[in-house]
XYZ file of C-alpha atoms in Angstrom:
598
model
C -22.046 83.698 -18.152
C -23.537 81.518 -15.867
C -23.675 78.566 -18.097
C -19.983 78.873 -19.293
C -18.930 79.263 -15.712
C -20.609 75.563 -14.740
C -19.086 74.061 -17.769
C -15.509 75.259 -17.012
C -15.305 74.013 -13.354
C -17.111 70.878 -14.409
C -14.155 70.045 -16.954
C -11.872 70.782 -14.457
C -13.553 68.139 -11.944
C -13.233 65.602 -14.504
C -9.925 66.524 -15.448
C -9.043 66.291 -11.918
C -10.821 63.050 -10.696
C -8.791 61.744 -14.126
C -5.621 62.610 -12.358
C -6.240 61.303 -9.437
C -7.532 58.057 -10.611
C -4.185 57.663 -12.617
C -2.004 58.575 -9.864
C -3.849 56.337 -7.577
C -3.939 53.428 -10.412
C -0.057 53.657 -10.934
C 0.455 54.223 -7.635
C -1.014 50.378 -6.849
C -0.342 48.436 -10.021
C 3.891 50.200 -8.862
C 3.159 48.420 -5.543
C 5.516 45.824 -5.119
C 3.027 42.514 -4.778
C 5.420 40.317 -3.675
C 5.415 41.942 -0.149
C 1.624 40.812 -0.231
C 1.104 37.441 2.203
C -2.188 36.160 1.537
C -1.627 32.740 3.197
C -2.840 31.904 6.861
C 0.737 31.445 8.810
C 2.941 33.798 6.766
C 4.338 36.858 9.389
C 6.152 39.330 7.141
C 4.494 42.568 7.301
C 3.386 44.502 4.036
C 3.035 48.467 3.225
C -0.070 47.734 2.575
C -0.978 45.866 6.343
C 0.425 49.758 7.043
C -2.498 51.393 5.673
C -5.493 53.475 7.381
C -8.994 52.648 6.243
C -11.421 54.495 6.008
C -12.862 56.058 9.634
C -16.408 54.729 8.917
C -14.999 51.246 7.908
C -14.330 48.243 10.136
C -11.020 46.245 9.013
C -11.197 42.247 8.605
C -10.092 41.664 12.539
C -12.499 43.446 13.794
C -15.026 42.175 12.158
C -14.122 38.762 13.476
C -13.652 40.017 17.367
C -16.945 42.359 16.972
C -18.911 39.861 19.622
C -22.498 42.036 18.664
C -21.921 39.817 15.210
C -22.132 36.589 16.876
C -23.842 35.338 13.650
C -22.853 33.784 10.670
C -25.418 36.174 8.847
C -24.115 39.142 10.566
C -20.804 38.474 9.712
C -21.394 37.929 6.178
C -23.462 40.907 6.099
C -20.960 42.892 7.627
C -18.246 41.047 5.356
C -20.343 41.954 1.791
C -21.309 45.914 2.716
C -17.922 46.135 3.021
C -16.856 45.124 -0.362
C -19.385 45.934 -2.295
C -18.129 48.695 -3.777
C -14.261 48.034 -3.076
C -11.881 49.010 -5.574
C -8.506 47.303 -6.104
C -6.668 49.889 -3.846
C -9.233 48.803 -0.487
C -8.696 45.073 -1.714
C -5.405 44.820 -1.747
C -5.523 46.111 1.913
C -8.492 43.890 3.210
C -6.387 40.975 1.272
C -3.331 41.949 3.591
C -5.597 42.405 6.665
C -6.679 38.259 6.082
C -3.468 37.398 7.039
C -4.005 38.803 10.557
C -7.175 36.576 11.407
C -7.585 33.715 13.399
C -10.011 31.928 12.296
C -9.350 30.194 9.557
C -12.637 29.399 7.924
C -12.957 33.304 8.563
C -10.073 33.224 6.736
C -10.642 31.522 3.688
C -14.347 33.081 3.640
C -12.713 36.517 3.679
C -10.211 35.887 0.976
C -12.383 33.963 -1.537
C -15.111 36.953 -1.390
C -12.011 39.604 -1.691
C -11.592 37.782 -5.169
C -15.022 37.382 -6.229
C -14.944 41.232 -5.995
C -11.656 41.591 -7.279
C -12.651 39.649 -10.496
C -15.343 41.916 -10.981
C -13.012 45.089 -10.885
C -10.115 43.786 -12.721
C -10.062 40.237 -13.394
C -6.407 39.897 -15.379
C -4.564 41.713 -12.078
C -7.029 39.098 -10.087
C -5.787 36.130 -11.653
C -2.285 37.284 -11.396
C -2.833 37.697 -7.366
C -4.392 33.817 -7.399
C -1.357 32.605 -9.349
C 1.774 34.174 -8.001
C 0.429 33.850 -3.832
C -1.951 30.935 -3.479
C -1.366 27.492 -2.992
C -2.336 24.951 -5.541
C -4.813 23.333 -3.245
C -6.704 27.029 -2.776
C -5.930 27.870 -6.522
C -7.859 25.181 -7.562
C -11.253 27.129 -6.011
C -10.197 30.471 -6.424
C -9.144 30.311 -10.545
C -12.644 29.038 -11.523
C -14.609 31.395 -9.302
C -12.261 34.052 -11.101
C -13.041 32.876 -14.555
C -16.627 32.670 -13.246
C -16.798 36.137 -12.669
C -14.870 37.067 -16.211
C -17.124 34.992 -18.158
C -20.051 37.284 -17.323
C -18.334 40.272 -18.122
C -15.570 39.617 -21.263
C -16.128 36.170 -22.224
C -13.377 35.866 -25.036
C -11.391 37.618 -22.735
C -12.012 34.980 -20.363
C -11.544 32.086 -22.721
C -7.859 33.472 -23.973
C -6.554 33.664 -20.797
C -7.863 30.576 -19.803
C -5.836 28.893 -22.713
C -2.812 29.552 -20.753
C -3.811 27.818 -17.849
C -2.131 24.106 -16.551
C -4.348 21.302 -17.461
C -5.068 20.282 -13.769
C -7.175 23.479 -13.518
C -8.234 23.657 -17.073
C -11.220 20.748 -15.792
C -12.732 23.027 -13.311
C -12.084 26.365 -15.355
C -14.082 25.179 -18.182
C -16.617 23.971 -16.156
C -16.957 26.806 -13.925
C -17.444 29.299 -17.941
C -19.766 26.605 -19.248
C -22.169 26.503 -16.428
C -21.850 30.623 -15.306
C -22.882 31.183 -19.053
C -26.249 28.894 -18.937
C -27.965 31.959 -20.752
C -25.818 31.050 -23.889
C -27.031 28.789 -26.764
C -26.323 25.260 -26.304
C -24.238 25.396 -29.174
C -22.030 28.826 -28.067
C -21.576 26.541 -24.509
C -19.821 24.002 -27.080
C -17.924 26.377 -28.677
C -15.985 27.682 -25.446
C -15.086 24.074 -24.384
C -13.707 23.031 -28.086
C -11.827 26.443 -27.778
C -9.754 24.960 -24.535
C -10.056 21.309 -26.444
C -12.533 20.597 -23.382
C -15.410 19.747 -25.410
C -16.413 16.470 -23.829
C -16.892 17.797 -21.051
C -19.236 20.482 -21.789
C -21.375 17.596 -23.255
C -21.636 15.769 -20.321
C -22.802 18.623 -18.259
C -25.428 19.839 -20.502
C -26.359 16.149 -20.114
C -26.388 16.618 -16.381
C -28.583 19.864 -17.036
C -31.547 17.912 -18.844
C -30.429 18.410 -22.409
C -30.491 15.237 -23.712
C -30.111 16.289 -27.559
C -26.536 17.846 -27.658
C -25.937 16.917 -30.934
C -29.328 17.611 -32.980
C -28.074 16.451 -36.426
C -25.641 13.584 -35.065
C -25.292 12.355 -37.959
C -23.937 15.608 -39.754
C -21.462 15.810 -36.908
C -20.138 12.197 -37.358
C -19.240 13.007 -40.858
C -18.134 16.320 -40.042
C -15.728 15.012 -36.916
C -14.760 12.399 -39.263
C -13.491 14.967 -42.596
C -11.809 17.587 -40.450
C -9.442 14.601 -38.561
C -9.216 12.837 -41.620
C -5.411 12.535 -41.427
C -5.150 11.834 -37.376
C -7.770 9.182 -36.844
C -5.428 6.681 -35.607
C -3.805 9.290 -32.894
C -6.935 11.238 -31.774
C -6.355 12.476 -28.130
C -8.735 11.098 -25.207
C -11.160 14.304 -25.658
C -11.399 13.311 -29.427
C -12.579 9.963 -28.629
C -14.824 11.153 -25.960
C -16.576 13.197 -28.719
C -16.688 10.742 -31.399
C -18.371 8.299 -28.353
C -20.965 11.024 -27.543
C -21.738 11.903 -30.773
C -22.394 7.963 -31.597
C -24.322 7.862 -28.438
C -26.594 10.582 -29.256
C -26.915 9.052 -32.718
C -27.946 5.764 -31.387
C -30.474 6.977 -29.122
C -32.070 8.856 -31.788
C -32.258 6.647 -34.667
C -31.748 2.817 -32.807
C -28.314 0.324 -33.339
C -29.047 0.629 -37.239
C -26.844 3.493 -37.806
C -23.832 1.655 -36.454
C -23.610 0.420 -40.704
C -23.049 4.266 -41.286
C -20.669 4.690 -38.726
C -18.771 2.094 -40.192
C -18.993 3.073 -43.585
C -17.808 6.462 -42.422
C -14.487 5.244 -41.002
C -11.357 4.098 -42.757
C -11.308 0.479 -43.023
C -8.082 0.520 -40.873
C -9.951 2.188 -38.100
C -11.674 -0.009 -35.761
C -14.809 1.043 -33.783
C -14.001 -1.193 -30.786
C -13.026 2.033 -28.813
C -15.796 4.174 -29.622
C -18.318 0.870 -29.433
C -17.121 0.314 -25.844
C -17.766 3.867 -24.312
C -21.340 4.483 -26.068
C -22.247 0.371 -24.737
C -20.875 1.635 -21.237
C -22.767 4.695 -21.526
C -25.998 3.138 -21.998
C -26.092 -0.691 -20.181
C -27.279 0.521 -16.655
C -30.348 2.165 -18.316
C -30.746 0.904 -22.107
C -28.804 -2.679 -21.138
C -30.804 -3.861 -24.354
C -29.580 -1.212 -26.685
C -26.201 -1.322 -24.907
C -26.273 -5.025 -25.754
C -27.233 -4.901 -29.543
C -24.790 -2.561 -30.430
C -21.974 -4.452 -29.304
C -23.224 -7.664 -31.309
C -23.895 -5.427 -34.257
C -20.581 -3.784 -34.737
C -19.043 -7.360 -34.111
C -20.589 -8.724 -37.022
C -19.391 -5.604 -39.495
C -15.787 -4.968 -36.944
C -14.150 -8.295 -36.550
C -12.280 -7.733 -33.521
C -11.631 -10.010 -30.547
C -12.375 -7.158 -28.047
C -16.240 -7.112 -29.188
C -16.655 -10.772 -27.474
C -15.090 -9.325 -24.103
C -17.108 -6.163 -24.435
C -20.686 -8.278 -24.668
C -19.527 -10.433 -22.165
C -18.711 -7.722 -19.835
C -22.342 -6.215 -20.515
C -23.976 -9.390 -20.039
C -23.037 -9.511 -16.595
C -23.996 -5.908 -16.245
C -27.457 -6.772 -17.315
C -28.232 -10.157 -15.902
C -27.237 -8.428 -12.259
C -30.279 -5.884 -12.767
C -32.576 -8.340 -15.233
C -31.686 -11.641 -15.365
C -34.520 -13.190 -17.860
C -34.175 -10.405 -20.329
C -30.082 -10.654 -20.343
C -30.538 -14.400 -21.111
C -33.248 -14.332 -23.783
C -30.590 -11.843 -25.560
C -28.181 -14.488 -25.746
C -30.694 -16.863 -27.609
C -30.462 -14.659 -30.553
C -26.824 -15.071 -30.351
C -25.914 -17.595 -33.594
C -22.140 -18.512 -32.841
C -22.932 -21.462 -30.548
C -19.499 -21.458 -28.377
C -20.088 -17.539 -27.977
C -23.455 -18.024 -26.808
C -22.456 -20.772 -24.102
C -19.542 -18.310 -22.754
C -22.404 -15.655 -22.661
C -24.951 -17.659 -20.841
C -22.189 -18.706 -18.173
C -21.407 -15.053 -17.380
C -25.084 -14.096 -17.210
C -25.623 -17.301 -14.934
C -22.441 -16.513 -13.309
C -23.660 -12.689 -12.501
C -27.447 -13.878 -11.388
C -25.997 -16.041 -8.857
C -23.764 -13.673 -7.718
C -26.673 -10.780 -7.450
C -29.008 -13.453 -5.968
C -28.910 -16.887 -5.509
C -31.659 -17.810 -4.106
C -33.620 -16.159 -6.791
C -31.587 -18.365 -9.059
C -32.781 -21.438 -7.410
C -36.383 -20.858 -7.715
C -35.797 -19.586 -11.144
C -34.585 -22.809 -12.233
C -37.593 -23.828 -13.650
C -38.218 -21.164 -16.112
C -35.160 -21.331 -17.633
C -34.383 -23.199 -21.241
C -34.007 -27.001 -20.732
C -30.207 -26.823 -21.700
C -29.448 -23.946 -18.633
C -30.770 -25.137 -15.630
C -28.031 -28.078 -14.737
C -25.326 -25.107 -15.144
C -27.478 -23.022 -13.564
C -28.313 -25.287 -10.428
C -24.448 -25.220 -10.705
C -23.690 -21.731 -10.736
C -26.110 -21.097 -7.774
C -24.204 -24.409 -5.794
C -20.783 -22.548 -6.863
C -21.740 -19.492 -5.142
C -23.098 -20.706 -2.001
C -19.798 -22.699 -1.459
C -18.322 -19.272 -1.181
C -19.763 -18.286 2.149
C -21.542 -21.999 3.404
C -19.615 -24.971 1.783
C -20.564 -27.103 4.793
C -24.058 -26.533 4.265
C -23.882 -28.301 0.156
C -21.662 -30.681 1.185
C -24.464 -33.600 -0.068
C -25.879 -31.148 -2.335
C -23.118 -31.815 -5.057
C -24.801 -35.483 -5.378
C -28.029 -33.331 -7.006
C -26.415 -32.444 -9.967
C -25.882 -34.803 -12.902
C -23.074 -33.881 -15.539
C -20.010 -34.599 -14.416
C -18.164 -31.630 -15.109
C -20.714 -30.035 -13.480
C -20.514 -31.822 -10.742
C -16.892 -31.340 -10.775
C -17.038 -27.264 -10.594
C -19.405 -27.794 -7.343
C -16.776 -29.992 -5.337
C -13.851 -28.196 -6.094
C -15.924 -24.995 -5.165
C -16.762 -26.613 -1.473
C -13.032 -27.786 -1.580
C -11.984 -24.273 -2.026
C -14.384 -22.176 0.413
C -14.026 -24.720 3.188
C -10.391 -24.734 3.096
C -10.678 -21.085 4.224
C -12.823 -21.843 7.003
C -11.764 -24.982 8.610
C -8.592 -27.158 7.078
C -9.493 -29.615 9.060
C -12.850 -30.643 8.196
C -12.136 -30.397 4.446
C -9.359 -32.935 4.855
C -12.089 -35.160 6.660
C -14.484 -34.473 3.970
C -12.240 -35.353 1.625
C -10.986 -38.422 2.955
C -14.521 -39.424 4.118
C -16.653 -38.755 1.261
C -17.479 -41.576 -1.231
C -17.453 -41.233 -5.209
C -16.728 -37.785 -4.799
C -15.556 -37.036 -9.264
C -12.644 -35.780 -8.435
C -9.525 -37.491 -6.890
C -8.673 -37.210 -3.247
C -4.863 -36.260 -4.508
C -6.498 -33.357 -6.777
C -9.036 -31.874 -4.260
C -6.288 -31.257 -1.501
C -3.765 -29.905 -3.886
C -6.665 -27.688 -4.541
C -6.738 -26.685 -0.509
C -3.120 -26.049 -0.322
C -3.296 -23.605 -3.103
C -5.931 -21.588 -1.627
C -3.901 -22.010 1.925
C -0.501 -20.500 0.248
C -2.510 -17.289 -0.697
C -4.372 -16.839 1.910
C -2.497 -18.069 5.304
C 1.007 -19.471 3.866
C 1.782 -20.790 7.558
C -1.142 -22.870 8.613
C -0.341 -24.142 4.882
C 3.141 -25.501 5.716
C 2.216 -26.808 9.795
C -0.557 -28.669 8.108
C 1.510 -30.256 4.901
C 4.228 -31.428 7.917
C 1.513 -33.162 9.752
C 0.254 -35.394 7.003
C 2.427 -38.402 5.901
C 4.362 -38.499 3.027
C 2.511 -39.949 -0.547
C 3.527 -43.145 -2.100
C 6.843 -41.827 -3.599
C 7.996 -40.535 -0.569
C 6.829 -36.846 -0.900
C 5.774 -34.338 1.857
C 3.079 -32.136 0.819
C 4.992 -29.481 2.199
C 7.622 -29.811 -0.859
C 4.747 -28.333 -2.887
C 3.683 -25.937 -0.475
C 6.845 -23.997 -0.524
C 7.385 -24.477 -4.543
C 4.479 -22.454 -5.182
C 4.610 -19.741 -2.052
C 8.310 -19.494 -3.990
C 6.144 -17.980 -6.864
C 4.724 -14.920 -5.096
C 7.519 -14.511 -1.801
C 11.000 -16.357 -2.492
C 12.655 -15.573 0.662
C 9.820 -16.828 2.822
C 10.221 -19.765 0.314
C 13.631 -20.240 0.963
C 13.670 -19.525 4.858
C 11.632 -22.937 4.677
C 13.961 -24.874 3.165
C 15.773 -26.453 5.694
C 12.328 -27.672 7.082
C 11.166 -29.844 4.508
C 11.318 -33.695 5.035
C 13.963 -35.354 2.816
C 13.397 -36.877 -0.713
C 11.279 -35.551 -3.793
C 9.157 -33.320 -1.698
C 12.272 -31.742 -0.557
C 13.983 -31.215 -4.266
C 10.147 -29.653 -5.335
C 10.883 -27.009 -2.933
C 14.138 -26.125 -3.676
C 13.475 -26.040 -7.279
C 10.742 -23.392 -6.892
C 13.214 -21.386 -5.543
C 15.771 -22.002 -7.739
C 13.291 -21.252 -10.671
C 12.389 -17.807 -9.666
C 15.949 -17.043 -9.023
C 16.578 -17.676 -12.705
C 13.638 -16.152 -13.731
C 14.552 -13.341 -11.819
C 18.043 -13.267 -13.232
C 19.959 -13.919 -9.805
C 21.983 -16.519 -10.853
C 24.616 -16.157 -8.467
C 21.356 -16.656 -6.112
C 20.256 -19.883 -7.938
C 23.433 -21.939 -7.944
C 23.759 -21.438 -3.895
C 20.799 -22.635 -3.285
C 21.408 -26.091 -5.800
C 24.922 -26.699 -4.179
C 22.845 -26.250 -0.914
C 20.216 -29.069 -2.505
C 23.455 -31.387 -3.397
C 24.330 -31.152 0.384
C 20.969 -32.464 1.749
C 20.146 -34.529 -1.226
C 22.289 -36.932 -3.273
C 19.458 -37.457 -6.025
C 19.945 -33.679 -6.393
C 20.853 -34.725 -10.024
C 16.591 -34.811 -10.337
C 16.531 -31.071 -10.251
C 14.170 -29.540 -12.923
C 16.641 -26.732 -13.196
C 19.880 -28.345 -13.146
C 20.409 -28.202 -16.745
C 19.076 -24.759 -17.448
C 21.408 -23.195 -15.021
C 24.166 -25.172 -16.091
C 23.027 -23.703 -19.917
C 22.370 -20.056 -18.833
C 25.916 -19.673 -17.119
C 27.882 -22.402 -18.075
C 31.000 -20.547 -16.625
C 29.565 -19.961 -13.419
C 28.514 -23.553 -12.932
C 31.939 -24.866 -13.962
C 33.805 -22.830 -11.298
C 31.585 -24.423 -8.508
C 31.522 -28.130 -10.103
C 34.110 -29.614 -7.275
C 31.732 -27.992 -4.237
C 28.926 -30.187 -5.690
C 28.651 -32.334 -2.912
C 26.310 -34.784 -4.853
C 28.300 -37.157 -7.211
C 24.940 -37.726 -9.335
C 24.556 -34.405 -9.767
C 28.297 -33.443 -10.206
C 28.310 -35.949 -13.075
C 25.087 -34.721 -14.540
C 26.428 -31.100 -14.956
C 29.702 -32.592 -16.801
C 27.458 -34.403 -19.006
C 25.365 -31.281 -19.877
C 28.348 -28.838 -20.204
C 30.035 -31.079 -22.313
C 27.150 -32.079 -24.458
C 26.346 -28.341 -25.316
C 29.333 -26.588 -25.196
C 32.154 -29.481 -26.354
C 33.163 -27.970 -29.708
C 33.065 -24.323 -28.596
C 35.313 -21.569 -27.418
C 33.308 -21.673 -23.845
C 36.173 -24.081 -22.007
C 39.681 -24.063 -22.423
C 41.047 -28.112 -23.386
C 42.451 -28.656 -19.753
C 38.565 -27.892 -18.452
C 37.003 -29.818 -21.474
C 39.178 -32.390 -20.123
C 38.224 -31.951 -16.210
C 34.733 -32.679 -17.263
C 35.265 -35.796 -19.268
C 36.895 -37.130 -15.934
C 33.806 -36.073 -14.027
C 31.509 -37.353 -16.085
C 33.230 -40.815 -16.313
C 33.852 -40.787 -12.904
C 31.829 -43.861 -10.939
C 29.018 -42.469 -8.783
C 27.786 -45.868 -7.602
């Protein structure tokens, strides 16, 4: 009697606690969420900021103002007995009480643990919280540890609902799976990144982890890759590249640059391996330069493409910053004579660069046929930072268009320093190999860039060349290139004659080139005004070809009869026997063009 006594009230305990558990359930998941602030700054009350707790519990606030925890361990303490063994009902209230503290590392401290344990108790409701009241910057923490905590408990549950997630959390959520899961197989961990087309990523941190043999049977999953995107090789996405570059990579450092032949073989003949070749050489120059190196020469000799000689070149310089006399002893090898010169100049280029002095007292070791360019390279470099000090030092080298790189190098460093004392150097300095004229066009182009006024005060102050020409002419035609309206605000400062019709022609270029034509003619009749020889305009006749009917309207304010006449000639030469003019115009030109301008 006994017995069937206990077993009736204990079925009607469970039936009860069943009850209650679904009225409480419904009565939270019917809560209306929306009335739920979780953000720091947001006032509105909430039913749930309404709520008791418990007697024997402390709410969030208090925790913070309890001045017994004055310690960060305390607090935390305090913070995880608490939610422990919270069920969504209690977080949903210690969610609403965050909003109420003041502290706002409290703050986010609070919150991201109330989701830790709410991902534990009912992950899909958790996410929904993160989504619909978080701000993308705190979304971007919380989602992952959410997934974190789903992973360990249903991890295709995690993995579908991550599939629905935007791609600029999709990074951190696969991540945040991959690495929570470290007791899977390496090749499960794969699995869940191809699932959320993350794959590549999942490689590189097992890499990061120590596993240095992702791939075990690269070669298997080359030809594999290769048959199942048979059809889409020539529109893979980025991740599909990534892979095909890892699994290359892997294959490489397993069996040596041999199996690049395979590779090859393995692709259609319209697919070239320039892409893939560049990430696995990238991948592996700063620690297998060597490998990195013979890869790239390798695949250019079976993958004609242009891009492989850019790619070595580009590693070259890699290497011969780290190891010099091994980077240059590869390029011996190299057959293709004019290749192996341009890589020899980077590597020389990239030593001096990385070390210079080195460089010099390397000299001697180097092949017979490298050290002049090399002495060179080093001079080059130093004329970057001390031109004065290599000022004689150009003298020491023998080939003359070595010699030539040197001075225009000191030309262009001390023209930076002191304009000056480069013109004196240049005027001063006997048999210099290049001409006096070249070397200080060569220090107003570096003055345009770098300090476009000093450039113009100092053109003004030296006297005009043989043909009557400022250097100041030039100095605005090319600061026209990169800043027009400084150009043209100029203008009316440069001296009279060719030097002046140089500078009004760069503007008037880069109005045409920029399609301001209206732009272009007003500042040629503004040329014919100052200049009667205006007719010597580079861009006369191409404005007077581009828009012949604009150019005819303003003929008579031509104030230059050469060039009046000259735009006549040149309308009526191109567009005589066409519809462009009507016969009383056509006839208006003949007059101007026969009219005496002498």
């Amino acid at each position: 009697m006994s017995r069937t006594i206990f077993v009736i009230v204990t079925l009607g305990t469970s039936i009860v606690a069943v009850v209650l558990g679904f009225l409480i359930s419904k009565s939270i998941f019917n809560h209306d969420q929306s009335e739920l602030p979780l953000e720091s700054g947001d006032t509105a009350e909430t039913k749930l900021s309404n709520q008791e707790t418990d007697d024997n519990k402390l709410t969030l606030p208090e925790i913070e103002s309890q001045a017994q925890l004055d310690t960060r361990f305390d607090r935390e303490l305090t913070l995880h007995n608490l939610l422990v063994n919270a069920n969504v009902r209690d977080l949903s209230l210690y969610l609403s009480q965050s909003e109420k503290l003041k502290s706002q590392n409290f703050l986010r401290e609070s919150q991201d643990k109330i989701i830790q344990r709410w991902s534990v108790v009912d992950p899909v409701s958790a996410l929904k919280v993160v989504m619909e009241y978080f701000s993308e910057e705190r979304q971007s923490f919380l989602i992952p540890l959410v997934f974190r905590e789903w992973s360990r408990l249903n991890l295709s549950e995690a993995i579908k609902h991550a599939q629905g997630l935007d791609e600029y959390l999709m990074d951190a959520v696969v991540d945040t799976i991959v690495i929570s899961r470290e007791d899977l197989p390496v090749a499960q961990r794969r699995d869940i990144a191809r699932n959320l087309d993350r794959e590549w990523r999942v490689i590189e941190l097992l890499r990061k982890e120590g596993y240095n043999s992702v791939f075990e049977a690269p070669a298997k999953e080359w030809s594999t890759f290769i048959r199942k995107h048979q059809g889409e090789l020539q529109h893979l996405s980025n991740s599909q590249l990534r892979i095909m570059g890892y699994i290359v990579r892997s294959w490489v450092t397993q069996e040596g640059v041999k199996v690049i032949t395979q590779v090859r073989e393995e692709l259609p003949r319209a697919i070239s391996l320039l892409t893939t070749t560049e990430f696995v050489s990238r991948e592996l120059v700063k620690t297998q330069p060597a490998t990195a190196f013979e890869l790239v020469i390798s695949a250019a000799g079976i993958d004609h493409h242009r891009g492989y000689l850019d790619l070595a070149i580009e590693l070259i310089e890699v290497w011969a910053s780290t190891n010099f006399t091994d980077a240059i002893n590869a390029t011996l090898a190299i057959k293709a004579k004019s290749f192996r010169w341009e890589l020899q100049k980077s590597a020389l280029r990239a030593a001096a660069q990385e070390d210079v002095d080195r460089l010099l007292n390397d000299l001697d070791s180097l092949p017979e046929h490298l050290r002049v360019r090399a002495h060179a390279q080093a001079l080059v470099e130093i004329a970057k930072t001390s031109p004065k000090s290599i000022s004689e030092r150009w003298r020491d080298i023998h080939e003359i268009e070595e010699r030539e790189r040197v001075v225009d190098a000191i030309v262009r460093g001390w023209a930076k320093k002191d304009v000056a004392e480069v013109f004196q150097w240049i005027e001063n300095t006997l048999e210099l190999p290049l001409s006096r004229h070249k070397l200080k066009e060569t220090v107003f182009r570096e003055l345009v860039v770098s300090n476009w006024q000093l450039a113009f005060q100092t053109a003004l102050s030296l006297p005009r060349n043989i043909d009557g020409a400022g250097w100041e002419g030039t100095v605005v035609k090319w600061l026209a290139n990169w800043n027009s309206d400084i150009a043209e605000s100029l203008l009316v400062k440069v001296r009279s004659g060719p030097g002046r019709i140089d500078a009004f022609d760069g503007v008037i270029f880069n109005a045409i080139k920029d399609k301001d034509f209206q732009r272009a003619l007003e500042v040629f009749l503004r040329l014919c005004e100052l200049e009667e020889h205006a007719d010597q305009s580079l861009y006369l006749m191409p404005l007077a070809y581009t828009v012949p009917d604009l150019v005819f309207a303003s003929i008579d304010k031509i104030a230059s009869a050469r060039a009046r006449v000259k735009v006549a000639h040149r309308l009526l030469y191109r567009y005589a026997d066409s519809d462009v003019f009507t016969t009383d115009e056509i006839e208006r030109l003949k007059q101007i063009k026969n009219s005496d301008v002498n």
